[in-house]
mmCIF file of C-alpha atoms and ligand atoms in Angstrom:
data_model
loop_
_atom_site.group_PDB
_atom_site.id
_atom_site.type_symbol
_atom_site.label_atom_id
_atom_site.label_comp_id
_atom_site.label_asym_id
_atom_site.label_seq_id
_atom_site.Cartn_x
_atom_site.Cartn_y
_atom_site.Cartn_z
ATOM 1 C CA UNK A 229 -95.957 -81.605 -73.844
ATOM 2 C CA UNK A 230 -96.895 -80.241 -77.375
ATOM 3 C CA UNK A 231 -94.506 -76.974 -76.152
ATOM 4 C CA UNK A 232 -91.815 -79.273 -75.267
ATOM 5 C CA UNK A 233 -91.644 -81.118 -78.731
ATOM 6 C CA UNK A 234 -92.223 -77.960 -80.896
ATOM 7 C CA UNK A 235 -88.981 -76.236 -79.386
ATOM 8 C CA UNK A 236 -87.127 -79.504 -80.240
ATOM 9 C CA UNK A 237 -88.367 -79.680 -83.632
ATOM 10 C CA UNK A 238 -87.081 -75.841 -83.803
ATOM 11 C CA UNK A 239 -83.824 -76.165 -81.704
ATOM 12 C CA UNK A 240 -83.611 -79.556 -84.461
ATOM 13 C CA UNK A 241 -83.956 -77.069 -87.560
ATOM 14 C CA UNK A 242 -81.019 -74.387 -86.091
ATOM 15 C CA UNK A 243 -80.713 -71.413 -88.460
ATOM 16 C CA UNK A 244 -83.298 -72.468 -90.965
ATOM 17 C CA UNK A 245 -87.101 -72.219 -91.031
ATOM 18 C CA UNK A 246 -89.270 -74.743 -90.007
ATOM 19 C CA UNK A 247 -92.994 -74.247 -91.665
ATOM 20 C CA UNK A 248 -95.633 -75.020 -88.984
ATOM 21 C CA UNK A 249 -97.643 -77.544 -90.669
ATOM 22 C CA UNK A 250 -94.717 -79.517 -91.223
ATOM 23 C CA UNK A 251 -94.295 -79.343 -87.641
ATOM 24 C CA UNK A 252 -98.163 -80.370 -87.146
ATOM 25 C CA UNK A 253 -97.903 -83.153 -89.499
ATOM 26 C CA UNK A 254 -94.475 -84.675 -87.892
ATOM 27 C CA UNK A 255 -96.534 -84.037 -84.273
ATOM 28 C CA UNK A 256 -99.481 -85.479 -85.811
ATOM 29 C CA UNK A 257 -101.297 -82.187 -84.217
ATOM 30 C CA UNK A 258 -103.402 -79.288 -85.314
ATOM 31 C CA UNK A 259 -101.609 -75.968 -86.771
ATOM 32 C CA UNK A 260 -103.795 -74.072 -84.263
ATOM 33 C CA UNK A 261 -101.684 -76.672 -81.705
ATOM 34 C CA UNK A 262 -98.710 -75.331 -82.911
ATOM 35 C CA UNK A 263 -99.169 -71.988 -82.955
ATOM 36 C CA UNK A 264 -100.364 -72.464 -79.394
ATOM 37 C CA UNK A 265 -96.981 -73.919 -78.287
ATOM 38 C CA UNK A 266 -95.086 -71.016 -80.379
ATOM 39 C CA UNK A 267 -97.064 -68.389 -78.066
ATOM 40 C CA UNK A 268 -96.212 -70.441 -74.578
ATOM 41 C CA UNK A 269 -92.929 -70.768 -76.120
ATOM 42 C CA UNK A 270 -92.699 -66.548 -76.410
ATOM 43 C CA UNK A 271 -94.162 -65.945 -73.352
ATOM 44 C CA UNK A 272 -91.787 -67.739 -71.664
ATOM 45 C CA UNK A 273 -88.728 -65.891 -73.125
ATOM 46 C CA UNK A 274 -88.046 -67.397 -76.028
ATOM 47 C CA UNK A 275 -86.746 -65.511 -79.300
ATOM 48 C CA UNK A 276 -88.950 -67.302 -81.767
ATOM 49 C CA UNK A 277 -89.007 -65.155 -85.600
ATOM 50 C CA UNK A 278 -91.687 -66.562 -87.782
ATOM 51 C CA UNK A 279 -91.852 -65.370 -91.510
ATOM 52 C CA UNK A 280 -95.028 -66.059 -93.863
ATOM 53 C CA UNK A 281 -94.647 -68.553 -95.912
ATOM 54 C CA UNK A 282 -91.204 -70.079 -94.640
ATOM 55 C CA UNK A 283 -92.203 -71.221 -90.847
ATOM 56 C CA UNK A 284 -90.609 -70.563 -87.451
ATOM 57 C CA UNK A 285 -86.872 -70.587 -86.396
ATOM 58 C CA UNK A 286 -85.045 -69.830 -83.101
ATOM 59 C CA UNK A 287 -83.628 -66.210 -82.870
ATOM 60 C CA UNK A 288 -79.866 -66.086 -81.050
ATOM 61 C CA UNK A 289 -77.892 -68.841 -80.441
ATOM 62 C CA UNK A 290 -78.425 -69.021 -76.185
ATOM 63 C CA UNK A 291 -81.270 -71.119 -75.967
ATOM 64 C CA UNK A 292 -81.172 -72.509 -72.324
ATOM 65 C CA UNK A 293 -83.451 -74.183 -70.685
ATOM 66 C CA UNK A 294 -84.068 -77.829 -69.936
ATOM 67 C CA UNK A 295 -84.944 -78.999 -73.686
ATOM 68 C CA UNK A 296 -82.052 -77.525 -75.057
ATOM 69 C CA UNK A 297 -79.421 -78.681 -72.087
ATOM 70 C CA UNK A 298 -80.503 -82.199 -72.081
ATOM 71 C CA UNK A 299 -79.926 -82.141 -76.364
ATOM 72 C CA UNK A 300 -75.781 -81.274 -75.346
ATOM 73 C CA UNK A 301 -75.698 -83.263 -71.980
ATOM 74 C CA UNK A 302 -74.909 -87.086 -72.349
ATOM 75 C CA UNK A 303 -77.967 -89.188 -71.687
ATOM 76 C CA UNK A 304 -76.059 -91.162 -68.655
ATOM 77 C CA UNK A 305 -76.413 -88.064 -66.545
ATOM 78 C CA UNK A 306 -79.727 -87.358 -65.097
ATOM 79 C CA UNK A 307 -80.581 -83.955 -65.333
ATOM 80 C CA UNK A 308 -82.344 -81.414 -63.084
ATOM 81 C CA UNK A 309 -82.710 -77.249 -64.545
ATOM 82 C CA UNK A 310 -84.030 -74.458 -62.969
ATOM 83 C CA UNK A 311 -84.393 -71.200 -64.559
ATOM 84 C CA UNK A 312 -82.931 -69.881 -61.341
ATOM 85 C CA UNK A 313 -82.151 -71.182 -58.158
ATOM 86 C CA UNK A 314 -82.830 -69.613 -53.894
ATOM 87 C CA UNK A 315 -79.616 -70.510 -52.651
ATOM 88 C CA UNK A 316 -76.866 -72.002 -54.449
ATOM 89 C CA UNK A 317 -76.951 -75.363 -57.190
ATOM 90 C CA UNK A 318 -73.874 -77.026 -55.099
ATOM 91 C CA UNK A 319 -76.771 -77.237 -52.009
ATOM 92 C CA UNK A 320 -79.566 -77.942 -54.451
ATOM 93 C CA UNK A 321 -77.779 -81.246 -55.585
ATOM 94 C CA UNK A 322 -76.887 -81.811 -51.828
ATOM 95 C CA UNK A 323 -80.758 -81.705 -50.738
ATOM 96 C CA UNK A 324 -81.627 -84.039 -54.188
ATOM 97 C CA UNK A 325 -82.930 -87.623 -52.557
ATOM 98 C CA UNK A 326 -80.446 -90.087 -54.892
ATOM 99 C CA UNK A 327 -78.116 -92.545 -53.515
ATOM 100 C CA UNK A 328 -75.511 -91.129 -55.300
ATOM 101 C CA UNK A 329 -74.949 -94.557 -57.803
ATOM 102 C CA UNK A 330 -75.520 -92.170 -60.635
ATOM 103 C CA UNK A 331 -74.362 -89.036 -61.613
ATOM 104 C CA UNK A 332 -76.235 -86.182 -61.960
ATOM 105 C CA UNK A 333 -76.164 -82.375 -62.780
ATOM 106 C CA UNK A 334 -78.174 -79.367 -61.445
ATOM 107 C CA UNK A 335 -78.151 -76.941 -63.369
ATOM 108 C CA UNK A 336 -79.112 -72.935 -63.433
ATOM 109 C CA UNK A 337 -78.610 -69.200 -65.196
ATOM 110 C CA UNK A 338 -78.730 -67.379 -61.730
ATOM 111 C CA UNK A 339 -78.921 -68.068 -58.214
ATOM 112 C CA UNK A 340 -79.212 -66.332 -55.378
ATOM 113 C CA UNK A 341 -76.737 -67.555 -53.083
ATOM 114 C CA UNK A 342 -73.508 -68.625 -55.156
ATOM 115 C CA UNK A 343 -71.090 -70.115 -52.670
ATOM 116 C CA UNK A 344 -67.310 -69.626 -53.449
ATOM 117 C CA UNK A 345 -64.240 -71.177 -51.364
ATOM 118 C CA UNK A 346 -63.796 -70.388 -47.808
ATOM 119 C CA UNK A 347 -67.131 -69.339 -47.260
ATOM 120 C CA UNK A 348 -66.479 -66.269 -49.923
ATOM 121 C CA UNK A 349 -70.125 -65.410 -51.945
ATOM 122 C CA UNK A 350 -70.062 -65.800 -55.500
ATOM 123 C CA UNK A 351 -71.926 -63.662 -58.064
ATOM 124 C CA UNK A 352 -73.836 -65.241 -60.111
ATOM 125 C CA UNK A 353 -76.093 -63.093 -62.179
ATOM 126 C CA UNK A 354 -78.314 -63.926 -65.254
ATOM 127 C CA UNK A 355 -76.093 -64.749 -68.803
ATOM 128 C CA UNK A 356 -73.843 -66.775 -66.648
ATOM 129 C CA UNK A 357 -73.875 -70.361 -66.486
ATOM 130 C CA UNK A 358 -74.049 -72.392 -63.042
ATOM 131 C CA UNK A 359 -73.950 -76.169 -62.763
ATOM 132 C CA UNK A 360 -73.092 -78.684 -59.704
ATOM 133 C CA UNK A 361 -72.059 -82.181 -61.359
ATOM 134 C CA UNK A 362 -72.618 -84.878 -58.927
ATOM 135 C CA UNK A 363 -70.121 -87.899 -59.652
ATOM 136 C CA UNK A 364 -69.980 -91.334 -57.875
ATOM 137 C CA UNK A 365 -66.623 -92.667 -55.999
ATOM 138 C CA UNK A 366 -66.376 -94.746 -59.337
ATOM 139 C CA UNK A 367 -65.675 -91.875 -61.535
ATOM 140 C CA UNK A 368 -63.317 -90.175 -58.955
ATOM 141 C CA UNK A 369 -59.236 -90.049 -58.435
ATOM 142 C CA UNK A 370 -57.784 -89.162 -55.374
ATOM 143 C CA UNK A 371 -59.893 -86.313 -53.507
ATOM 144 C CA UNK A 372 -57.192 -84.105 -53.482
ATOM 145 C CA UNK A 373 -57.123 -84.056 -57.530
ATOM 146 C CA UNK A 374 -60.670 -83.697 -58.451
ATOM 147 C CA UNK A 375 -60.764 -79.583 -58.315
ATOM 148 C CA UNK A 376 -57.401 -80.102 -60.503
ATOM 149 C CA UNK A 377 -59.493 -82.041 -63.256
ATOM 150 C CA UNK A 378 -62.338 -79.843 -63.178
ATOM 151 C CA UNK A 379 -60.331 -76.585 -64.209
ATOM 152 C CA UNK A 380 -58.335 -78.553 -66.458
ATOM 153 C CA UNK A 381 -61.834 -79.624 -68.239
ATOM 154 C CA UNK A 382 -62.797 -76.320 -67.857
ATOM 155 C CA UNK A 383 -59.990 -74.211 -69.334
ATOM 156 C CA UNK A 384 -60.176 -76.830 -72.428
ATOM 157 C CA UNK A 385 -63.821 -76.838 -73.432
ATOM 158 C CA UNK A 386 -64.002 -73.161 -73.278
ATOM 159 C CA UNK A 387 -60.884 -72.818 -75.424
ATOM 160 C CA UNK A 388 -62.721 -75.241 -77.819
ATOM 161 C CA UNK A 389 -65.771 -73.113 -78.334
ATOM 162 C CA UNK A 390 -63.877 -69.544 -78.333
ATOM 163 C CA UNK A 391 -60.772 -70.107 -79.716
ATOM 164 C CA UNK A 392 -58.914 -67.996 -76.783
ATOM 165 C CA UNK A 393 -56.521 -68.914 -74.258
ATOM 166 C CA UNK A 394 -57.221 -69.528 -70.984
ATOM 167 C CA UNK A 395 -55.095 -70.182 -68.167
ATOM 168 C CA UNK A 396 -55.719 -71.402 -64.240
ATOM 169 C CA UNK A 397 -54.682 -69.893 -60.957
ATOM 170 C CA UNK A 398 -54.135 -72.555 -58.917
ATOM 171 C CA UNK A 399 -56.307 -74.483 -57.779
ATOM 172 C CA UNK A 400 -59.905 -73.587 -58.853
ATOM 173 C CA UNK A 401 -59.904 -70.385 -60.931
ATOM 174 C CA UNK A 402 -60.086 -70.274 -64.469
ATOM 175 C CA UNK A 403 -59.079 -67.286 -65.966
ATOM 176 C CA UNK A 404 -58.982 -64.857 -69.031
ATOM 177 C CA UNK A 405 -56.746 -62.267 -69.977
ATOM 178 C CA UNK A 406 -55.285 -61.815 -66.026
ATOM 179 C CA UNK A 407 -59.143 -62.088 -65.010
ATOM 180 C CA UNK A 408 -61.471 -64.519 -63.484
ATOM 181 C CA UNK A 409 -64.128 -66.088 -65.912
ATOM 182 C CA UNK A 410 -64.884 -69.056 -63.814
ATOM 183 C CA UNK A 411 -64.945 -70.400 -59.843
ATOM 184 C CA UNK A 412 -64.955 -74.010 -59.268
ATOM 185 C CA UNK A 413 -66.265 -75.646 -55.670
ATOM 186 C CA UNK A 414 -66.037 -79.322 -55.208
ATOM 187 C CA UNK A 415 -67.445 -80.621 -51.608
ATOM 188 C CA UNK A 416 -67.524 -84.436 -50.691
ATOM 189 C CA UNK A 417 -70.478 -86.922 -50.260
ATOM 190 C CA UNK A 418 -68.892 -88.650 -46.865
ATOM 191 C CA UNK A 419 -70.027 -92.343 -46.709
ATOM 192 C CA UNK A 420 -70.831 -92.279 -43.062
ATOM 193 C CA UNK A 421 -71.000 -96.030 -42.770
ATOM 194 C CA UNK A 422 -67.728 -97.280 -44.684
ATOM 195 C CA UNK A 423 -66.066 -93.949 -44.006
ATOM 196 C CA UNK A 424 -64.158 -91.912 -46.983
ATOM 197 C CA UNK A 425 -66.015 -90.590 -49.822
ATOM 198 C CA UNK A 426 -69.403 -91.314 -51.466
ATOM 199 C CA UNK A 427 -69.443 -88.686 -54.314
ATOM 200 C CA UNK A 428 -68.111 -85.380 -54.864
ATOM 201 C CA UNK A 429 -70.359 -82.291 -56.158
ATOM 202 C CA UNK A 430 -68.129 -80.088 -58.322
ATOM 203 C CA UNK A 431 -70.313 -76.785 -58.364
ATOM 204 C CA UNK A 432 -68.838 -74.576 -61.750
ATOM 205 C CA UNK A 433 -70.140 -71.019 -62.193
ATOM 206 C CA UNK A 434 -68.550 -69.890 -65.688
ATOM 207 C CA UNK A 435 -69.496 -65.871 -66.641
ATOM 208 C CA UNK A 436 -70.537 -66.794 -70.520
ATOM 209 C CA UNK A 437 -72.890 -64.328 -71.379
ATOM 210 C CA UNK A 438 -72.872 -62.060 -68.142
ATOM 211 C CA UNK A 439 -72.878 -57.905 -69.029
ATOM 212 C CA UNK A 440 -70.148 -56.567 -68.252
ATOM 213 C CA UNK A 441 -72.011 -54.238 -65.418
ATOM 214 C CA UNK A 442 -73.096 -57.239 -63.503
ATOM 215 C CA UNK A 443 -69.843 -58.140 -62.599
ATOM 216 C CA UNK A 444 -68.725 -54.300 -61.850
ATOM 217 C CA UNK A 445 -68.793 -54.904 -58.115
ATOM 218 C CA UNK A 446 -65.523 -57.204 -58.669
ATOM 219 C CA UNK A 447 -63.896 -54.076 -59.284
ATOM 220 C CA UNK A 448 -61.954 -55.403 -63.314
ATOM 221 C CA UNK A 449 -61.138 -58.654 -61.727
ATOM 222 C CA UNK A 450 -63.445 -60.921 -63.134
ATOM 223 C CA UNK A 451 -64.577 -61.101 -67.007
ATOM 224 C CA UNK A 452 -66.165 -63.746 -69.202
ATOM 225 C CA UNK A 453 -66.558 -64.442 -72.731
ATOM 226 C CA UNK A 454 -69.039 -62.308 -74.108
ATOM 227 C CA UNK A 455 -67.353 -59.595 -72.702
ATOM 228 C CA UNK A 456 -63.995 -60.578 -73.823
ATOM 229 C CA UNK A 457 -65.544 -60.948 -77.519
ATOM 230 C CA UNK A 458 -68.656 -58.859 -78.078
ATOM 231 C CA UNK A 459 -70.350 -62.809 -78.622
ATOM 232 C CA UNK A 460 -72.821 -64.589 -77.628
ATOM 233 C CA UNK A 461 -72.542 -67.957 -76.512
ATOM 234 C CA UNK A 462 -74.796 -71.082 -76.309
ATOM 235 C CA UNK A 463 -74.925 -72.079 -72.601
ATOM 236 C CA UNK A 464 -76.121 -75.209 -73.354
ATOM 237 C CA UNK A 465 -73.398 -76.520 -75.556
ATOM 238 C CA UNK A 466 -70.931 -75.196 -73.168
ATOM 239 C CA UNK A 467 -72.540 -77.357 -70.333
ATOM 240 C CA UNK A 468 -72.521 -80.712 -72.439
ATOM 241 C CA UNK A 469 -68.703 -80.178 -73.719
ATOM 242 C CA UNK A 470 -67.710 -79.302 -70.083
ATOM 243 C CA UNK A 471 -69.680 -82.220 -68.345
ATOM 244 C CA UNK A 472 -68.382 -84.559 -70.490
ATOM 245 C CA UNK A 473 -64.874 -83.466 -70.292
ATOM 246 C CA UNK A 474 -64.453 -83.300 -66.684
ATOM 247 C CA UNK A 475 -65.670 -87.157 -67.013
ATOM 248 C CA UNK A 476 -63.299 -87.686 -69.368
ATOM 249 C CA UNK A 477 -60.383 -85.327 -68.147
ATOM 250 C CA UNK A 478 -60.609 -87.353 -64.635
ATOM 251 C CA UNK A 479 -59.983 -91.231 -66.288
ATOM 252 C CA UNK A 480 -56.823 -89.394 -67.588
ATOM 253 C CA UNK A 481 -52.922 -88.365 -66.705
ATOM 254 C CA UNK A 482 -54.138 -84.743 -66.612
ATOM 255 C CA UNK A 483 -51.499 -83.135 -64.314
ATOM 256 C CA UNK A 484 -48.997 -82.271 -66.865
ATOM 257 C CA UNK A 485 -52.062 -80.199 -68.624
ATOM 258 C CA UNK A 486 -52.663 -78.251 -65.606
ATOM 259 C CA UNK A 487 -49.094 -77.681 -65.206
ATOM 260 C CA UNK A 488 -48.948 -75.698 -68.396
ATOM 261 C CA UNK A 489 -52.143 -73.619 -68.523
ATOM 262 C CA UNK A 490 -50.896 -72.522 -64.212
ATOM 263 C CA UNK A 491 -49.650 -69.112 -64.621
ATOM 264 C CA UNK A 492 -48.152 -69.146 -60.720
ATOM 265 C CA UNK A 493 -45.530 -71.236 -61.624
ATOM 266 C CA UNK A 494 -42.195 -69.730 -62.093
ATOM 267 C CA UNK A 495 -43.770 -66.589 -59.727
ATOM 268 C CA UNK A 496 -41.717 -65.140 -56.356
ATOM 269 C CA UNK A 497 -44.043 -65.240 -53.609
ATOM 270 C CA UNK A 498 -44.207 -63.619 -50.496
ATOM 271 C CA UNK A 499 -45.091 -66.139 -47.889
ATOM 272 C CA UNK A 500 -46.381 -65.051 -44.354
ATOM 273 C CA UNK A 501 -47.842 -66.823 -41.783
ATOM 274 C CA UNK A 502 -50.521 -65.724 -38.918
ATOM 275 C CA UNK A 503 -47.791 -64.913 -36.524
ATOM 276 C CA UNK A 504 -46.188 -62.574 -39.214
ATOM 277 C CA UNK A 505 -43.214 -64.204 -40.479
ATOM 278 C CA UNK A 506 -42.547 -63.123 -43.805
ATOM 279 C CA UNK A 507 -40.234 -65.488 -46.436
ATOM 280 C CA UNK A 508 -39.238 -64.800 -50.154
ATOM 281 C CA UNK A 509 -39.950 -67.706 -52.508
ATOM 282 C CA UNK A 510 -40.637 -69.136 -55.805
ATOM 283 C CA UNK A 511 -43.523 -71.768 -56.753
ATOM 284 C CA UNK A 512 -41.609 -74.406 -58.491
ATOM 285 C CA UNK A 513 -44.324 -76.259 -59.752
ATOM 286 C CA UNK A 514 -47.295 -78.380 -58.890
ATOM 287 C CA UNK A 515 -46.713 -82.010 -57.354
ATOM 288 C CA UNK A 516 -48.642 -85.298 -58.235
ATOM 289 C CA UNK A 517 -51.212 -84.509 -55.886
ATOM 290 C CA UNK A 518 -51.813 -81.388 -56.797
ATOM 291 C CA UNK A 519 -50.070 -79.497 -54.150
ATOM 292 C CA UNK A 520 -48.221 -76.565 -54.441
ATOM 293 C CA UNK A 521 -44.844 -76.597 -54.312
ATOM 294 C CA UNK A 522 -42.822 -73.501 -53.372
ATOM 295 C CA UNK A 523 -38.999 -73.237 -53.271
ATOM 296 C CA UNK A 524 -36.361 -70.874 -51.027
ATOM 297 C CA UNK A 525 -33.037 -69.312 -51.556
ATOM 298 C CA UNK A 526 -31.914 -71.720 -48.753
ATOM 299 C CA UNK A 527 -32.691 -74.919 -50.583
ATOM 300 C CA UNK A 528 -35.928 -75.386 -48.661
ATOM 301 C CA UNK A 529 -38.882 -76.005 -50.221
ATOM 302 C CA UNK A 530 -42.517 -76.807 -48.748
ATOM 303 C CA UNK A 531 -45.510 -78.305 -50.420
ATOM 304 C CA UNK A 532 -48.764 -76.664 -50.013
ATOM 305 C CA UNK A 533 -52.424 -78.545 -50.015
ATOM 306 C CA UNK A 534 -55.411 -75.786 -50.968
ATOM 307 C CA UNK A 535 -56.929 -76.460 -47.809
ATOM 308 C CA UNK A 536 -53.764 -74.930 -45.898
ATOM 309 C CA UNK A 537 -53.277 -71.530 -48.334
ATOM 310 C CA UNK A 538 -54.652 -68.968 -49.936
ATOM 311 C CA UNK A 539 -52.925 -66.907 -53.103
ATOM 312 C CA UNK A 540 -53.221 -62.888 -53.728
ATOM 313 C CA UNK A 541 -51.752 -60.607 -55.468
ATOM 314 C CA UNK A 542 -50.576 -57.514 -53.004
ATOM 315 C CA UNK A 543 -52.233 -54.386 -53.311
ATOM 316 C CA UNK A 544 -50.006 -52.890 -55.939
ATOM 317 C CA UNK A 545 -50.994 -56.240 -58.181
ATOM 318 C CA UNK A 546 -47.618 -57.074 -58.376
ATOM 319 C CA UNK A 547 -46.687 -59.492 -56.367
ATOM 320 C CA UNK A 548 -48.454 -62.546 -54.937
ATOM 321 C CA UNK A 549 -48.237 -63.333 -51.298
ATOM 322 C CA UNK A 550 -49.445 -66.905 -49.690
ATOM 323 C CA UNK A 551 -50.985 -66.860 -46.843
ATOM 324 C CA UNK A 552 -50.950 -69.771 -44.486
ATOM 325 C CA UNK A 553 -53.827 -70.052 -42.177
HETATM 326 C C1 BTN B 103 -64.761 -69.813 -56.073
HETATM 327 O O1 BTN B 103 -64.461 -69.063 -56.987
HETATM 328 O O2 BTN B 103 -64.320 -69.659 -54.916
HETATM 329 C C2 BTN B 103 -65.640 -70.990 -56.364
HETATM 330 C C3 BTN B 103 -66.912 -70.578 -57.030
HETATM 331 C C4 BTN B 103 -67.808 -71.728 -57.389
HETATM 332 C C5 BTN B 103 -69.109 -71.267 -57.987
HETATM 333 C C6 BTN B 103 -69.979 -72.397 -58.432
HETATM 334 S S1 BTN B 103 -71.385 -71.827 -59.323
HETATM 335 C C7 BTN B 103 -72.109 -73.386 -59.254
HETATM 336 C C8 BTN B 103 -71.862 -73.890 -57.849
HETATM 337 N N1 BTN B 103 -72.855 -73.369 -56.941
HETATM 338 C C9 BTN B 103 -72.312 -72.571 -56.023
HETATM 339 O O3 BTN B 103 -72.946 -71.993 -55.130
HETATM 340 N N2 BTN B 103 -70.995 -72.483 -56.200
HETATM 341 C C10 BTN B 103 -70.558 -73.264 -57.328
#
C-alpha cells in the first residue's frame, strides 16, 4: 500500500523533512498519491507536520503501529499488531494457528482483558506497551527460568533507553523507584504427544507512555517511564531492544544479573502459612533455578518455587510477608 510505504519513507527521514515529490519520484507515484497517503496517514492518528517548501516529517517520537514495530523487531520473528486487543495478547498468540517452529510476537497499545499472575487483572490502558513473545522449545532453558530471563531482559533494555535504574521483585515484576512499571506472564505450549513443553508465551505489559491517571486505581504502586521523566518514549524501539534481548538474555548465564537488580534479597520476611503459622526469616538469595531461598534463626532454610508463594509488603509497607498457599 502507497500509505504503507509513505510512512516508511517518513519514519526513514526521522527529524528532518522529506519533500513530497521526492517521495513520489522514489514511489514512482503521483504527488496527488502522496498527499492522499499523508491524509489516510492523519486520519488514522498520525502526527504528520508538513511545511511549504521543505516536505513532511513525523511529529513525536511514539510512532506505533505495525510499520514502525516491524522497522525495530528482528526480521526472524513474525509479527502480528493490533491497535488494541478484546481480551488479552498472551490468549491472542494462544488462538494464532502456527505450529509453534517459529517464533512470533503479538503485539498491542491496550487491551481489554490484561491477565496478570494468579488469575489477578492487569491494566493495560493506551501509552502502555503490551506484547506476548512466542518462543520455540529451541530457544528455551529450563521452564522454571524463563520468567527469570524475561525480567532480566526487561530491567536491561529499559535501563538502556532511559538511563534509570531499575530493579526486580522477584520473580516477574519490574520495577521503578519502589513501584511497578512492568508485569511479566509466561504460560507453556504443552506438547501433548511427546509430553513437556512445546513453546512458552512470555506476555510483557511495560507502562511507557501511560498518564499518570490511568494507573490511579493502583493506588501509587505502579509507575512507568513517562511518568517517572516527563518523556516520551518510542514504543516501538522499546519492543525490538526487549525482544531481542530476552532472545539473547536466555542463551546466557543470566542468574547472577538477576541476583543483583532483586531488591528482596537481604529482606526479613514474615512467613505464614494457610493454617496460620507465622516464622521470622531472611531471603538469602536466589538459587540456580530460580527459586527463592529464605533462611531462619535456627539454621533452617527452605527454597521457594513461584508457583508455591506469593510476596507483599504488610499493610504498614514495611515489611514483606510470604505467603504459602
Ligand atoms: C503480573 O504482573 O502479574 C503479570 C502481568 C503480565 C501482563 C502482560 S501484558 C501482555 C500480556 N498479556 C496479558 O494479558 N498479560 C501479559
Amino acid at each position: 500500500m502507497i500509505k504503507d510505504q509513505v510512512l516508511a519513507i517518513l519514519l526513514d527521514g526521522g527529524d528532518e523533512y522529506v519533500s513530497g515529490e521526492s517521495i513520489a519520484d522514489r514511489l514512482g507515484v503521483s504527488r496527488m498519491a502522496v498527499n492522499k497517503a499523508v491524509a489516510q496517514l492523519r486520519t488514522e492518528g498520525m502526527d504528520i507536520h508538513a511545511v511549504p517548501k521543505k516536505g513532511y516529517r513525523i511529529g513525536g517520537n511514539d510512532v506505533f503501529n505495525r510499520i514502525s514495530v516491524s522497522r525495530y523487531l528482528d526480521p526472524g520473528i513474525r509479527l502480528y499488531f493490533y491497535d488494541s486487543v478484546e481480551g488479552s495478547t498472551n490468549d491472542v498468540a494462544k488462538r494464532i494457528e502456527l505450529d509453534y517452529k517459529e517464533p512470533f510476537v503479538v503485539v498491542t497499545g491496550h487491551q481489554t482483558g490484561g491477565k496478570g499472575r494468579l488469575g489477578r487483572r492487569f491494566e493495560s490502558p493506551s501509552g502502555g506497551l503490551y506484547f506476548s513473545l512466542c518462543l520455540p522449545r529451541c530457544h528455551l532453558p529450563k521452564a522454571g527460568l524463563i520468567t527469570t530471563a524475561a525480567a532480566v531482559a526487561v530491567a536491561e533494555t529499559l535501563k538502556t533507553v532511559s538511563g534509570l535504574d531499575f530493579s526486580i521483585k522477584w520473580v516477574n515484576d519490574v520495577y521503578l523507584d519502589g513501584k511497578k512499571c512492568t508485569g511479566i506472564l509466561t504460560e507453556g505450549v504443552v506438547d501433548l504427544e511427546l509430553g513437556g513443553l512445546e513453546a512458552a508465551i512470555i506476555g510483557i505489559g511495560i507502562n511507557v507512555n501511560t498518564p499518570e491517571r490511568e494507573l490511579s486505581s493502583l493506588s501509587g504502586r505502579a509507575t512507568g517511564l513517562y511518568i517517572e521523566t516527563g518523556r516520551i518514549f518510542n514504543r516501538a524501539e522499546i519492543l525490538g531492544l526487549t525482544v531481542s534481548k530476552v532472545v539473547s538474555v536466555l542463551r546466557e548465564d543470566f542468574l547472577p544479573r538477576y541476583r543483583s537488580m532483586c531488591f528482596l534479597i537481604g529482606h526479613g520476611i514474615e512467613r505464614r502459612t494457610k493454617d496460620g503459622c507465622v516464622k521470622e526469616g531472611v531471603i538469602t538469595g536466589i538459587d540456580d533455578d530460580g527459586y527463592l531461598v529464605v533462611g531462619y534463626a535456627d539454621g533452617g532454610e527452605e527454597h521457594f518455587s513461584s508457583a508455591e508463594v506469593t510476596i507483599n509488603l504488610n499493610h504498614e509497607g514495611q515489611n514483606y510477608i510470604l505467603n504459602t498457599f
